[in-house]
Coordinates of C-alpha atoms and ligand atoms in Angstrom, one line a residue:
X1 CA -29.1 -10.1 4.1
X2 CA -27.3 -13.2 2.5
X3 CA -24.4 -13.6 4.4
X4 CA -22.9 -16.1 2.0
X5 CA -22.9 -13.9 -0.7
X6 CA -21.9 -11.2 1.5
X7 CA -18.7 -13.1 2.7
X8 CA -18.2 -14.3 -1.1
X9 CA -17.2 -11.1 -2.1
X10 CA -13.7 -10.8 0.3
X11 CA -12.8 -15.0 0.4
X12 CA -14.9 -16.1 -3.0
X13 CA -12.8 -19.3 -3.6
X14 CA -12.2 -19.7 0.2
X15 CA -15.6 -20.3 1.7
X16 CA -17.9 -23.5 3.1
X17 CA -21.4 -22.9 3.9
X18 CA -23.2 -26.4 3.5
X19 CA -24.3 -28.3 6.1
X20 CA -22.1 -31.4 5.5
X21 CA -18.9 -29.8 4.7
X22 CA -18.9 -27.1 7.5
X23 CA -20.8 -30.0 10.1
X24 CA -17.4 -30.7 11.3
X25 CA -16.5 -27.4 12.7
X26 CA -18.9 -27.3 15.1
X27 CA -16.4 -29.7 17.2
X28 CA -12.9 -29.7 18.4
X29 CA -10.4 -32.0 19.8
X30 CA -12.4 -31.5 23.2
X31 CA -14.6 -33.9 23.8
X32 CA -16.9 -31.6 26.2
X33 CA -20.4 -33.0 26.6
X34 CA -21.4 -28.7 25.7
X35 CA -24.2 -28.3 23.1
X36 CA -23.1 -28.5 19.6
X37 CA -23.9 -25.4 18.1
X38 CA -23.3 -25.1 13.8
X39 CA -21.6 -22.2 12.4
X40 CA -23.0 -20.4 9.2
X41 CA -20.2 -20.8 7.5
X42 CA -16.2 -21.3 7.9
X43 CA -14.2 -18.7 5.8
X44 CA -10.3 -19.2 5.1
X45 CA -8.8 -15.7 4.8
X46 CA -5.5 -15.6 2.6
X47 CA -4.2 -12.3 4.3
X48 CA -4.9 -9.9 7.1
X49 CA -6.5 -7.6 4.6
X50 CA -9.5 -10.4 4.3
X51 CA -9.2 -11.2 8.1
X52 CA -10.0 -7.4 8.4
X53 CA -13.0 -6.9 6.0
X54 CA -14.7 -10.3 7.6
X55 CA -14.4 -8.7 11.3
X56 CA -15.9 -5.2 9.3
X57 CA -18.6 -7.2 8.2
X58 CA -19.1 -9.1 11.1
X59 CA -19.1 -6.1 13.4
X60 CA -21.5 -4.2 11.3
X61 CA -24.0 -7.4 11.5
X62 CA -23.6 -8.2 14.9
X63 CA -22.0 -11.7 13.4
X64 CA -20.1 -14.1 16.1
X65 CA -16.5 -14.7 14.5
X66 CA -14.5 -18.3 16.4
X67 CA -11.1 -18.0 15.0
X68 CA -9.9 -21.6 14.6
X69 CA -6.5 -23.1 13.8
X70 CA -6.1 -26.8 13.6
X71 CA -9.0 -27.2 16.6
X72 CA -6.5 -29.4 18.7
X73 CA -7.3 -27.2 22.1
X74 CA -8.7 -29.7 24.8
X75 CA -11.3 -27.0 26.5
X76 CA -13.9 -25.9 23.7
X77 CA -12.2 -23.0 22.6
X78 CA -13.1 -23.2 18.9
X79 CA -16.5 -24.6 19.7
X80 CA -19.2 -22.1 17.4
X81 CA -21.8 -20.0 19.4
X82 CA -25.7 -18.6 17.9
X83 CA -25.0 -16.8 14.7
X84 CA -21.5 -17.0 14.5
X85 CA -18.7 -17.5 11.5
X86 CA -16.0 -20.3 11.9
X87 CA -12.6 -17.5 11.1
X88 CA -10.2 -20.5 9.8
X89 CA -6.6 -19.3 9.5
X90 CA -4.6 -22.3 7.6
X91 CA -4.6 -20.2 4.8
X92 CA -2.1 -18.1 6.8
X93 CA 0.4 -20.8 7.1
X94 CA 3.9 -18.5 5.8
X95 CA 7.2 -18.4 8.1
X96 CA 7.7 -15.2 6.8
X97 CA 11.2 -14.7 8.4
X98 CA 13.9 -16.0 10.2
X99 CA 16.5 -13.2 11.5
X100 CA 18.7 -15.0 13.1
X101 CA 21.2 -12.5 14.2
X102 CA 18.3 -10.9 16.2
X103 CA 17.1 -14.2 17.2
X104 CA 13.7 -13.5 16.1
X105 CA 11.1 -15.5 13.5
X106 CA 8.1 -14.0 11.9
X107 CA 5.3 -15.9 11.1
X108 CA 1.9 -16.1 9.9
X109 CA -0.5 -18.0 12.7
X110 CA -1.1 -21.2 11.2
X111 CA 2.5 -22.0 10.7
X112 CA 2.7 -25.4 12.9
X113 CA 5.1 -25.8 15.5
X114 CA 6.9 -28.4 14.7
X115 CA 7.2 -27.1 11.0
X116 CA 9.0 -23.9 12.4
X117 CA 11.5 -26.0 14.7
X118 CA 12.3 -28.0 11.8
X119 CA 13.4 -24.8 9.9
X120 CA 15.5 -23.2 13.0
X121 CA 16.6 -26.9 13.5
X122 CA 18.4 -26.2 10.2
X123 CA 19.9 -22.4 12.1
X124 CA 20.5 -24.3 15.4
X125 CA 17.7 -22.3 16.5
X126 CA 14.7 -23.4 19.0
X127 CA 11.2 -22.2 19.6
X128 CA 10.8 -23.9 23.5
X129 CA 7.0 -23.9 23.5
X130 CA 5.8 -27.8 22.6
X131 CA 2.0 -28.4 23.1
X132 CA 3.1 -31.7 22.5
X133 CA 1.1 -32.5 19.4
X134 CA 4.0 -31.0 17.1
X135 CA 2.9 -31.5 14.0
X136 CA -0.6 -29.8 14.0
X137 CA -0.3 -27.2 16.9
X138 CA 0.0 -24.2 15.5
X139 CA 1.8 -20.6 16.8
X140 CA -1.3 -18.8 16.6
X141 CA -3.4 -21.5 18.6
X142 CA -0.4 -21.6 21.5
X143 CA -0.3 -17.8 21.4
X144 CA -4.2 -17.5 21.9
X145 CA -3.6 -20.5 24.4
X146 CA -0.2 -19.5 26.3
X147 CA 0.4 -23.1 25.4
X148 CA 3.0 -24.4 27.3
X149 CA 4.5 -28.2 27.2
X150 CA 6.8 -30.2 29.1
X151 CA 9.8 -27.5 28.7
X152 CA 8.2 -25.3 30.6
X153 CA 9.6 -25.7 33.8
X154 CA 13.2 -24.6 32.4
X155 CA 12.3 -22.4 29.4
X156 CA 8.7 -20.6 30.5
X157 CA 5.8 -21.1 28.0
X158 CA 4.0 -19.0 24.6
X159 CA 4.0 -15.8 26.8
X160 CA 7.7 -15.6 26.9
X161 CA 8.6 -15.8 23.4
X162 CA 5.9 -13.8 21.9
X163 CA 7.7 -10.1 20.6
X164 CA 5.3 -8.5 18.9
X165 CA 1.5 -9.2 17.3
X166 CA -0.6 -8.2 14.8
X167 CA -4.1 -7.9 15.5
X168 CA -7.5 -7.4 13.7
X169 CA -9.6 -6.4 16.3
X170 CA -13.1 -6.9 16.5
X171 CA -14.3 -3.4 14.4
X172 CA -11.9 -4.9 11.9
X173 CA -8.9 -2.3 12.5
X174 CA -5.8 -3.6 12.5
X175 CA -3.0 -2.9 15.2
X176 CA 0.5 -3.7 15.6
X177 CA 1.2 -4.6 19.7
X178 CA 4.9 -3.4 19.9
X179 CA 7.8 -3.6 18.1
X180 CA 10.3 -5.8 16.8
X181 CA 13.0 -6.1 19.4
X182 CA 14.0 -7.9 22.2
X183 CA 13.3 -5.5 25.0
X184 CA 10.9 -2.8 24.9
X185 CA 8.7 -1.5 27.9
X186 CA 7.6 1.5 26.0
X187 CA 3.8 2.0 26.9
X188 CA 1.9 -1.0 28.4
X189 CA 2.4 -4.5 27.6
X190 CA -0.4 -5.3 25.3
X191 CA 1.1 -7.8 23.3
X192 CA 0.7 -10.1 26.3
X193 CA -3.2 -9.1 26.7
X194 CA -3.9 -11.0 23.9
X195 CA -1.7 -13.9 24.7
X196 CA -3.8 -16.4 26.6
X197 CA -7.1 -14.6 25.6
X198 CA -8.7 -17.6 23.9
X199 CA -9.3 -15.0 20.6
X200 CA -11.9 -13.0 22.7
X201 CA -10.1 -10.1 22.1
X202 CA -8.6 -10.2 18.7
X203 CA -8.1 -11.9 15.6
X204 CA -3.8 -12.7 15.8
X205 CA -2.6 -12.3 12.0
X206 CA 1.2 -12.1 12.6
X207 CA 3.4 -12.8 15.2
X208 CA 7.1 -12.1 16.0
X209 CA 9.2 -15.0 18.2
X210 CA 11.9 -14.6 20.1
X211 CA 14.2 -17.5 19.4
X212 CA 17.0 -19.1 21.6
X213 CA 20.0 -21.0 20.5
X214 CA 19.7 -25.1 20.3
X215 CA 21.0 -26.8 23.1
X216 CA 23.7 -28.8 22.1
X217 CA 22.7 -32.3 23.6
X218 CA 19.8 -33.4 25.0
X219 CA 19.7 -36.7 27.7
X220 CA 16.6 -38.2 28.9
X221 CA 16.4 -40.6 32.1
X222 CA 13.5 -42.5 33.2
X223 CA 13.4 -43.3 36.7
X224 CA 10.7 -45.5 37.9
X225 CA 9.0 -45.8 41.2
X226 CA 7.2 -48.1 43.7
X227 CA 4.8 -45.5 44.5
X228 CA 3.5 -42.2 43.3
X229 CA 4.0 -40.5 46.4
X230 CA 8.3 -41.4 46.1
X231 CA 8.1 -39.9 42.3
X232 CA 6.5 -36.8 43.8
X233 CA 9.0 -36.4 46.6
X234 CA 11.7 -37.3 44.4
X235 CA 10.9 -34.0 42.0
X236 CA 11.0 -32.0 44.9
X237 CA 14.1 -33.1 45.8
X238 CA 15.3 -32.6 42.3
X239 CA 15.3 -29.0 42.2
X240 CA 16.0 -28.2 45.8
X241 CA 19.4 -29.7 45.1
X242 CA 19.8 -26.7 42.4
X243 CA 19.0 -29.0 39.1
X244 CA 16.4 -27.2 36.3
X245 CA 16.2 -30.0 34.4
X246 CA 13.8 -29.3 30.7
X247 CA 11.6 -31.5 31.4
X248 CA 10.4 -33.0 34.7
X249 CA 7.5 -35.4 33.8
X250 CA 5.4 -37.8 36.1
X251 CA 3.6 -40.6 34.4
X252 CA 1.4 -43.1 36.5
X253 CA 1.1 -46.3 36.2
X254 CA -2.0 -46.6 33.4
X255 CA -0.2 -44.0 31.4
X256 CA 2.7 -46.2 31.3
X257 CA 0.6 -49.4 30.8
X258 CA -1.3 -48.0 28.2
X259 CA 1.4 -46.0 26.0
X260 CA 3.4 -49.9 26.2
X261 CA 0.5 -51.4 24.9
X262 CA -0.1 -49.1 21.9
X263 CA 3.1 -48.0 21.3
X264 CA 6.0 -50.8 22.6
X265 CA 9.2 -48.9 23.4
X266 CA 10.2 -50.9 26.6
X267 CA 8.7 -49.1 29.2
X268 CA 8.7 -51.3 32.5
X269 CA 4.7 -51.9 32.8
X270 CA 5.1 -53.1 36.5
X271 CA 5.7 -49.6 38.2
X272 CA 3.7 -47.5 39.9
X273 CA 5.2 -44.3 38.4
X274 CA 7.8 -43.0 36.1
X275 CA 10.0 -39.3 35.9
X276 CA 10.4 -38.9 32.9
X277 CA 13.7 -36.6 32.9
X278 CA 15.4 -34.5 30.3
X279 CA 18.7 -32.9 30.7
X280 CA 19.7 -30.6 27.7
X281 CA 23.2 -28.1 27.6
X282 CA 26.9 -28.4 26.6
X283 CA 27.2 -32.1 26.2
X284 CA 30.2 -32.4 28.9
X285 CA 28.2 -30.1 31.1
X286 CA 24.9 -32.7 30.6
X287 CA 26.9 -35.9 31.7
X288 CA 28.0 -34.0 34.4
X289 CA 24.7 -33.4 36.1
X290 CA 23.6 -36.5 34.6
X291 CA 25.5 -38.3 37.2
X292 CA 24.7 -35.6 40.4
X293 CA 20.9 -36.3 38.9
X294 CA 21.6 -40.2 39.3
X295 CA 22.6 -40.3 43.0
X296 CA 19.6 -38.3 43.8
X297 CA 17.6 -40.3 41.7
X298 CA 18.8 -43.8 43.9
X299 CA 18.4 -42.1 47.5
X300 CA 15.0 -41.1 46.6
X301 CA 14.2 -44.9 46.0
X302 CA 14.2 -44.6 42.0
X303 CA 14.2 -49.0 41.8
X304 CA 15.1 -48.5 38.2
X305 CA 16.8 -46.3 36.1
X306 CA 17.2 -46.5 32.6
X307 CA 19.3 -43.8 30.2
X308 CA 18.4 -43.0 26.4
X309 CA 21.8 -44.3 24.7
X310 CA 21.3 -41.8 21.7
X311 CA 19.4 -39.3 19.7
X312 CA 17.1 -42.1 18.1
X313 CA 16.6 -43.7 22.0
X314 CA 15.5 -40.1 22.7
X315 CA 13.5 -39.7 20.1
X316 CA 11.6 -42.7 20.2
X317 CA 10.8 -42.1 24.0
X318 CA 9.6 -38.8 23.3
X319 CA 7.6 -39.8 20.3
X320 CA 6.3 -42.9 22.5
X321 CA 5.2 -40.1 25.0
X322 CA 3.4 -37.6 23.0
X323 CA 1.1 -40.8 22.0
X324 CA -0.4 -41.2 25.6
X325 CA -3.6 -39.1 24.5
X326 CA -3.9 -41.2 21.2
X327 CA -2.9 -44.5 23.1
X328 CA -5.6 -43.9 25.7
X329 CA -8.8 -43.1 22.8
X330 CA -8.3 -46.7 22.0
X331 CA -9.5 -47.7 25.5
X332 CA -13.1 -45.9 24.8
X333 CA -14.8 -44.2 22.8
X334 CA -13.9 -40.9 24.6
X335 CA -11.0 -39.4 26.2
X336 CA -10.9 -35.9 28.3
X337 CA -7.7 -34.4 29.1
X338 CA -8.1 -31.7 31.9
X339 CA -5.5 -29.4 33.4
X340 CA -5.3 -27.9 36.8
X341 CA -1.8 -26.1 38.2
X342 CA -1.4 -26.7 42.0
X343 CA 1.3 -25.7 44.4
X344 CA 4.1 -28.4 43.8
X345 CA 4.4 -29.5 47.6
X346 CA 0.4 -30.4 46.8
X347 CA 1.0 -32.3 44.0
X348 CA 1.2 -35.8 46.1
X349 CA -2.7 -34.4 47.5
X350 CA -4.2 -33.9 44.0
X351 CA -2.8 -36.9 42.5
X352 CA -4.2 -39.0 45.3
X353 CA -7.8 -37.1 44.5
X354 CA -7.8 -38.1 41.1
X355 CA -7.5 -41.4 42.3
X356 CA -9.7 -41.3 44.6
X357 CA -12.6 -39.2 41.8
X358 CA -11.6 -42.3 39.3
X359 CA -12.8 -45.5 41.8
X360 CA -15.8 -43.0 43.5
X361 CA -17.2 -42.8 39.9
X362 CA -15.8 -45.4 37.9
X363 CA -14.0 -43.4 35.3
X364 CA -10.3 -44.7 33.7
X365 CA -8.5 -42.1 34.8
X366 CA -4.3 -42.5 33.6
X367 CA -2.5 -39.2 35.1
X368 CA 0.4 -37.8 33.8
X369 CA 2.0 -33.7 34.1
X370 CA 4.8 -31.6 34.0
X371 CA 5.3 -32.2 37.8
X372 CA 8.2 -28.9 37.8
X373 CA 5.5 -26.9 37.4
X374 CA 2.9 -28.2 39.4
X375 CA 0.9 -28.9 36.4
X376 CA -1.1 -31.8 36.2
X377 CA -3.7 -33.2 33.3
X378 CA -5.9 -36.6 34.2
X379 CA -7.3 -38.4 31.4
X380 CA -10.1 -40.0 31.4
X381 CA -11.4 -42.8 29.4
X382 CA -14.9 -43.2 29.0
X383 CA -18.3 -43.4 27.1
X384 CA -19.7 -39.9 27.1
X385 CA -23.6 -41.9 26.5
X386 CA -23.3 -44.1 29.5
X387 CA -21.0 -42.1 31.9
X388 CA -21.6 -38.3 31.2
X389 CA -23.4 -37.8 34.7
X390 CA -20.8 -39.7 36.5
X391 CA -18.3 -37.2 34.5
X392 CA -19.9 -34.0 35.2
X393 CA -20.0 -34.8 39.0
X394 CA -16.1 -36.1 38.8
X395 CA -15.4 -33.0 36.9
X396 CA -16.8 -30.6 39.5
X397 CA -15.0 -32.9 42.4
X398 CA -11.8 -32.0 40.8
X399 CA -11.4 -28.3 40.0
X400 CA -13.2 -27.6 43.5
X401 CA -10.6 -29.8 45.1
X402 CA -8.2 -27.9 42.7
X403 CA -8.9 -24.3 43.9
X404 CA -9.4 -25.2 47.6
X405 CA -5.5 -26.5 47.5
X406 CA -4.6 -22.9 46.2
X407 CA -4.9 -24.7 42.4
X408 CA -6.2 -23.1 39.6
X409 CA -8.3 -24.4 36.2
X410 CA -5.4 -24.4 33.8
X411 CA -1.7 -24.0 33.2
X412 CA -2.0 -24.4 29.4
X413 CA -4.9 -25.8 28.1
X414 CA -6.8 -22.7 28.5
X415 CA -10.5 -22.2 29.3
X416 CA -12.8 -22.5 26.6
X417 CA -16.1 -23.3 27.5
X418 CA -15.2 -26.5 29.2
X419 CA -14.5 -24.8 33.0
X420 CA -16.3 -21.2 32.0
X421 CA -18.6 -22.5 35.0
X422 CA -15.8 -22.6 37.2
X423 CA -14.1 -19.0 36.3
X424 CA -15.8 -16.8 39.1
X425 CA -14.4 -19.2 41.9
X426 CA -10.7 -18.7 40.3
X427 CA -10.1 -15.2 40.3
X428 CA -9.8 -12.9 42.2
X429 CA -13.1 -10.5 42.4
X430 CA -11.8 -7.2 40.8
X431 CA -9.6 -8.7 38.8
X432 CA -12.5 -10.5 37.1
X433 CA -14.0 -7.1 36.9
X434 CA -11.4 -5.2 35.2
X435 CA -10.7 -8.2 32.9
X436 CA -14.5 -7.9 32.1
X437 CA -14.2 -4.2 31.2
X438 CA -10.9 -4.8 29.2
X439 CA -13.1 -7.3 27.2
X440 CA -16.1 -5.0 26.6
X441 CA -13.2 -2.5 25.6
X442 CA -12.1 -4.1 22.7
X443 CA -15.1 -5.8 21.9
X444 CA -18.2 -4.1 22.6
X445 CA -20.7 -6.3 20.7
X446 CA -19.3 -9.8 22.4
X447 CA -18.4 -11.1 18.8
X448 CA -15.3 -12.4 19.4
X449 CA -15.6 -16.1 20.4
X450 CA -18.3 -15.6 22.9
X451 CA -19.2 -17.6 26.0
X452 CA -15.3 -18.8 26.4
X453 CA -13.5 -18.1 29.1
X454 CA -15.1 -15.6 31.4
Ligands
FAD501 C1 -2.4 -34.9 21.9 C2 -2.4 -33.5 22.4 C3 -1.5 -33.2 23.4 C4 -1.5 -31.8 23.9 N1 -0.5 -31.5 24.9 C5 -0.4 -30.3 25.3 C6 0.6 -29.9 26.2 O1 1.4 -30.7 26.7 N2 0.7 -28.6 26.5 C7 -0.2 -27.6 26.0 O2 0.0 -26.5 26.3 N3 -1.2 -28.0 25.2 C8 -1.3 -29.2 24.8 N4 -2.3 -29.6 23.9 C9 -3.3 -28.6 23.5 C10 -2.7 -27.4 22.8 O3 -3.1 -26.4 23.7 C11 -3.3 -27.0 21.5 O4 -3.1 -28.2 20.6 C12 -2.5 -25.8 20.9 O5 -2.1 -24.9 21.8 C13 -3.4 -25.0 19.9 O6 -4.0 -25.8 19.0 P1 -4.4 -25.3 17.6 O7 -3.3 -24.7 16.9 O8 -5.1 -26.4 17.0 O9 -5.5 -24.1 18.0 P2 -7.1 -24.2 18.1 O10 -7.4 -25.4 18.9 O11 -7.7 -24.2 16.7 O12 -7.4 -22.9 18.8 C14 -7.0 -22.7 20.1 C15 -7.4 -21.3 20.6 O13 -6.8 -20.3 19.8 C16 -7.7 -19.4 19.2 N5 -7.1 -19.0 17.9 C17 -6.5 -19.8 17.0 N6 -6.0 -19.1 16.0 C18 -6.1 -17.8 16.3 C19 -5.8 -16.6 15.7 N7 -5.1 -16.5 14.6 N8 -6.1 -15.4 16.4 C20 -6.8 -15.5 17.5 N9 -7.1 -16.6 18.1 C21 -6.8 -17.8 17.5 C22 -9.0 -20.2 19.1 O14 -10.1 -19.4 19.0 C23 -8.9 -21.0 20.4 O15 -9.3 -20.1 21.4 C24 -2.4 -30.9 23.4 C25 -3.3 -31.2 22.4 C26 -3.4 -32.5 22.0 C27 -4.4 -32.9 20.9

């Protein structure tokens, strides 16, 4: 069978097949030392109809499908297995509709993030979930993800503002997960089966958003510390005095050195680490807290303190953020982002690991992570050629340190195949079971994105 010609027939003008334009989709942002595997091809489906008769023909012919969005995941999620077709959804880019009595949107997958909270921006709506590459994450990549981002601590992540789903399963029928509104526990939750599921289980071609209103101001502090160890203590102490602040960032000190060296906005290079603090609400309700948050800030031994003046100030320090990753791929030729969740009063103890891991094997390490949540992602700097062995041990260092703390492998990055290795040691026994049935459920053949995950 010519399986060109067969997928010609549903996406004829949307199709790549030779080996140097379709070479590039064998990668993804991760930069996993994992075998590169080519695809056959990479088809863009227009419509769910297409999406449909590509998973019928794929089922028929025991064909691997990898659905892929932009590829910005950081675990190997859209990395191609044996045999397998690259399912590539930008074609599906439509915000379809914005209700904003109900406070819902509707939206094709590929519609980027930051696209759709420019639109609501216009509504004062807001869509909380931020993988913090705006402009290219897409809703259908955090749904399959359960993204999350450094507003999770106050708003929750994907999981919590995902309605309702349509799916193309992996026979190619298509199903719709519930219903349009903003409660409704009629039958099992299934919509959220398929959020976080890495599309293993289905192919998402539509999704329904809950929306909430804008807040009305948003503040951001930076409080900077002698030690890492103070900035830890200090979040703790930040939410047992009753604050939920949006964001509760910790940066070390090489994140901050290295985002002031790419990207100058005036961050004070000399400290050891920074909280990086947003506030958002009614504006006389935000200056409020923002003084409470100040006197905690100076008895927890903040030595300086330094307040966004305005929405551009803001701005520019959250742009200056969301460059750490890029900042940090100037360093070497490689950088790996990992993410592990750990009880927050164990957050001083995994930090001081990382640390440890980064002398032990030699590996620029700058730490940063949505401390509220426990959530923590190390970066490392390196050259894969030279220092993959030293990597690979570091790696296994850390997510066993991880799970012996009562950690776990991710909070939002997901699995992929980066830390498949590592899945049997994070759950629970028959959990993994059922979640192994569940998968051979709805997808007997093992043709949706194989080898991720479990
Ligand atoms: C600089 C940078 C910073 C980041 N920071 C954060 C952060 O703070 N928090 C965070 O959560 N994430 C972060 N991320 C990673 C983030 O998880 C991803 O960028 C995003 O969630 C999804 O990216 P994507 O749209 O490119 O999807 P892809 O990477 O293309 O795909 C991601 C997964 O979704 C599946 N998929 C895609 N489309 C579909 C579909 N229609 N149906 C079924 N499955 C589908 C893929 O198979 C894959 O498993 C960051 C990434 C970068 C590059």
């Amino acid at each position: 069978m010519d399986i060109v010609n067969e997928l010609k027939k549903i996406c004829p003008d949307n199709l790549l097949y030779k080996k140097e334009d379709i070479f590039v989709y064998a990668y993804d942002t991760s930069q996993n030392p994992d075998k590169i595997i080519m695809p056959l091809a990479v088809v863009f489906p227009k419509n769910t109809s297409e999406v449909s008769k590509i998973a019928k023909f794929a089922y028929k012919n025991n064909i691997s499908l990898i659905p892929r969005a932009m590829g910005t995941n950081h675990c190997g999620a859209t990395r191609p297995s044996e045999k397998s077709i690259v399912v590539h959804f930008s074609k599906m880019d439509k915000i379809i509709k914005i209700d904003k009595e109900n406070l819902v949107a509707i939206v094709e997958p590929n519609v980027a993030i930051g696209n759709l909270n420019k639109e609501l921006d216009k509504l004062n709506l807001f869509f909380p979930p931020d993988p913090s590459n705006l402009a290219v994450s897409t809703v259908g990549g955090a749904i399959a993800l359960c993204a999350g981002g450094p507003r999770t601590f106050k708003y929750g992540n994907t999981k919590d503002y995902v309605i309702n789903l349509e799916v193309v399963l992996a026979d190619g029928s298509i199903i719709e997960t519930s219903k349009n509104l903003a409660k409704n526990v009629t039958g099992y939750n299934i919509t959220s089966l398929f959020v976080g599921s890495e599309g293993t289980l289905g192919l998402i071609t539509k999704a329904t958003l809950k929306l909430i209103p804008k807040p009305q101001t948003r503040l951001i502090t930076m409080a900077y510390f002698d030690s890492l160890v103070e900035a830890a203590k200090c979040v703790n102490e930040i939410i047992n005095q009753g604050f939920i602040p949006s964001t509760l960032d910790l940066l070390d000190k090489y994140t901050i050195q290295t985002i002031e060296k790419f990207n100058p906005c005036g961050l004070l290079i000399d400290k050891e680490a920074m909280l990086l603090i947003e506030l958002d609400g009614f504006k006389k309700s935000v200056f409020y807290e923002l003084e409470i948050l100040k006197e905690i800030l100076e008895k927890q031994g903040a030595k300086n303190i330094v307040q966004a003046k305005n929405d551009e100030e803001n701005e520019n320090i959250w742009r200056a953020r969301r460059s750490a990753f890029s900042a940090l791929t100037q360093l070497k030729p490689s950088v790996i982002t990992e993410d592990m969740v750990v009880p927050r009063n164990k957050i001083v103890d995994m930090i001081n690991k990382i640390q440890e891991l980064s002398k032990k094997y030699n590996i620029i390490t700058a730490t940063m992570g949505h401390a509220g949540d426990g959530n923590i992602h190390p970066n490392f700097a390196l050259d894969l050629e030279k220092e993959k062995d030293n990597f690979l041990k570091l790696k296994d260092e850390l997510f066993y340190y991880a799970l012996s703390i009562g950690g776990t492998l991710s909070g939002e990055h997901g699995v992929g195949t980066h830390k498949k290795k590592y899945i049997n040691d994070a759950i629970e026994q028959n959990a993994y079971k059922l979640m192994k049935k569940i998968k051979k459920l709805l997808d007997e053949r093992n043709i949706l994105n194989p080898n991720k995950t479990l």
